[in-house]
Tab-separated table of C-alpha atoms in Angstrom:
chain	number	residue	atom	x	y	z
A	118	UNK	CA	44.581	-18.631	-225.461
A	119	UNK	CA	48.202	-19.918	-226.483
A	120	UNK	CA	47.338	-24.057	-227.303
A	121	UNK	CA	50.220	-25.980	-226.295
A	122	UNK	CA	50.338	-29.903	-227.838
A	123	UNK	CA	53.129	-31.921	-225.539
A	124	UNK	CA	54.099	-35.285	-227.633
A	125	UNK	CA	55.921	-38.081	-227.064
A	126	UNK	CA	56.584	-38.063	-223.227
A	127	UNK	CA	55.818	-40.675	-220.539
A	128	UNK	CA	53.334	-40.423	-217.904
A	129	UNK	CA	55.331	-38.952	-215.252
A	130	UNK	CA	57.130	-36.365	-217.585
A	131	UNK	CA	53.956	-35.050	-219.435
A	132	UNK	CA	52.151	-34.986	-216.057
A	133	UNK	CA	55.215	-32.252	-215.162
A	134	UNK	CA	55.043	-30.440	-218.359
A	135	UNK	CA	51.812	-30.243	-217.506
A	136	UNK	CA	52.066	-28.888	-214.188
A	137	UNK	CA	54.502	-26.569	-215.524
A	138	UNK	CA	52.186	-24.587	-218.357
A	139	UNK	CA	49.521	-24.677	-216.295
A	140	UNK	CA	47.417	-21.520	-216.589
A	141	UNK	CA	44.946	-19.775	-217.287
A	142	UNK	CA	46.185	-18.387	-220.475
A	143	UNK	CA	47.403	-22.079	-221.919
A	144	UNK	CA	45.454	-24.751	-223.112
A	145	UNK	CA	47.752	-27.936	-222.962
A	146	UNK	CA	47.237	-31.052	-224.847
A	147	UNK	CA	49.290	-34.083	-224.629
A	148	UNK	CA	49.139	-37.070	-226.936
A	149	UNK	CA	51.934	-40.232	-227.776
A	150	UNK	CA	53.734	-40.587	-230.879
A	151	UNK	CA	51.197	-42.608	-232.828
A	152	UNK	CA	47.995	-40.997	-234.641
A	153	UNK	CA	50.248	-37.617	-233.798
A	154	UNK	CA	49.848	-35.963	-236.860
A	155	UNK	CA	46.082	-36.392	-236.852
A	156	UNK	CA	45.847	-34.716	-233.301
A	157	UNK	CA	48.483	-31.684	-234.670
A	158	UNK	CA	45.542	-31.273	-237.378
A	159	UNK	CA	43.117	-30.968	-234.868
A	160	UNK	CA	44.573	-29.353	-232.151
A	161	UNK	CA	46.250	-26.581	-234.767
A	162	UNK	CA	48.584	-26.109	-231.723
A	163	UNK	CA	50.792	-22.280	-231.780
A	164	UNK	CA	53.371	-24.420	-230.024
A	165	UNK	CA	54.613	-28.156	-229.954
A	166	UNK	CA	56.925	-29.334	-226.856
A	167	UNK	CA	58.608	-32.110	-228.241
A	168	UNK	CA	60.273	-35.393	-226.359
A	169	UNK	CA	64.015	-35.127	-228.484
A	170	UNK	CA	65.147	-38.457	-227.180
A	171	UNK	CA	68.332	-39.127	-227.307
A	172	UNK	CA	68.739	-39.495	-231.114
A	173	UNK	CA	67.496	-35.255	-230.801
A	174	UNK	CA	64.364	-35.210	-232.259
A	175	UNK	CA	64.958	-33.012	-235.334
A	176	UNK	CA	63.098	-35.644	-237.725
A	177	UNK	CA	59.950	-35.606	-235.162
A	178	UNK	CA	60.237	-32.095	-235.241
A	179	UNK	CA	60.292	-31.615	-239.293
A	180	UNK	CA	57.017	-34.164	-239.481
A	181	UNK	CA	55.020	-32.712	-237.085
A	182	UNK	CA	55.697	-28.503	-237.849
A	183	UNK	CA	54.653	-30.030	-241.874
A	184	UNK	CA	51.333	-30.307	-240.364
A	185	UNK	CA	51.231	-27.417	-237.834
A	186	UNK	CA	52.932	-23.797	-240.187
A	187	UNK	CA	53.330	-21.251	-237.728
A	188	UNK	CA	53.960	-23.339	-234.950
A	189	UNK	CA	57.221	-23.070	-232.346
A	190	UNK	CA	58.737	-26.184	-231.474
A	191	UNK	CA	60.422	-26.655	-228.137
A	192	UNK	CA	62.650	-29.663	-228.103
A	193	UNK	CA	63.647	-31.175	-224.280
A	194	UNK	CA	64.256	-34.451	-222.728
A	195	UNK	CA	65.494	-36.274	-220.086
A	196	UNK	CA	68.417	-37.235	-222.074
A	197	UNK	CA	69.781	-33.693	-222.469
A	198	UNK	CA	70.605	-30.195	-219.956
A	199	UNK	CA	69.225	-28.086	-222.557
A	200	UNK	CA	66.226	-27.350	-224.731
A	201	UNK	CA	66.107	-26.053	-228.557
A	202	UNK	CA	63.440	-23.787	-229.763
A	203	UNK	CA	62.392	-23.405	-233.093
A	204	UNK	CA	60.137	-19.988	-233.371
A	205	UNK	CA	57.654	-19.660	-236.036
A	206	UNK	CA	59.712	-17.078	-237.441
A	207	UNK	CA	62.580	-19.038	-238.502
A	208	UNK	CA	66.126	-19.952	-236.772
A	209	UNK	CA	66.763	-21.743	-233.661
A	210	UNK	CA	68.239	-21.177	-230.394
A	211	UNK	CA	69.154	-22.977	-227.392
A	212	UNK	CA	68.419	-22.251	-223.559
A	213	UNK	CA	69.578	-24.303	-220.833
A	214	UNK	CA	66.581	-26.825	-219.025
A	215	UNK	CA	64.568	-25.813	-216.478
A	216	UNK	CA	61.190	-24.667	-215.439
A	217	UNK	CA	61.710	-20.836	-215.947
A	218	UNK	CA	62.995	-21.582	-219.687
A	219	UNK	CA	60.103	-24.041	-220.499
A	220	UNK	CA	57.639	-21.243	-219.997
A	221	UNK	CA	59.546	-18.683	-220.886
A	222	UNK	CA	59.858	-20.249	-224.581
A	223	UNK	CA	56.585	-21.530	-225.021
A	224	UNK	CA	54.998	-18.250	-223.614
A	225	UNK	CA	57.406	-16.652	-226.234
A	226	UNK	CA	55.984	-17.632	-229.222
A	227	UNK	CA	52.129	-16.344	-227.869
């Protein structure tokens, strides 16, 4: 089971997120901003989709993976067309928004 922790979005947006990992093989979580890195701890998620904002997100991203090694970040929001990934294995590449690429990169890193 791939466990997939979605921080930092609104109600409407993590509902889609949601909606879009949904199945049988992912376990999603979702949690705010605050008391995050105690749910990362918890959870011990394989993947984190991160809300970048429109400042990017890359100092969320740093504090969080510091608490989950191993894990692949997915960066998206509202504010941008495209989403970053981050795979456990190092680097980072960039994949333009949608549906298809959302799964596609957190089923990726399973």
């Amino acid at each position: 089971m791939l466990r997939v922790l979605v921080v930092g979005f609104g109600d409407i947006a993590g509902r889609g997120i949601r909606s879009i990992l949904r199945g049988p093989d992912i376990l999603v979580t979702e949690c705010g901003t605050e008391g995050m890195t105690a749910v990362v701890a918890g959870v011990r998620p394989d993947v984190l989709v991160l809300e970048a904002g429109p400042r990017g997100g890359g100092a969320l991203a740093a504090r969080l993976t510091a608490g989950a090694p191993g894990a692949t970040v997915v960066l998206c929001s509202a504010h941008r067309t495209d989403l970053r990934v981050y795979p456990a294995s190092g680097g980072c590449f960039t994949r333009p928004l949608s549906e298809r690429t959302l799964v596609e990169s957190v089923r990726g890193a399973g």
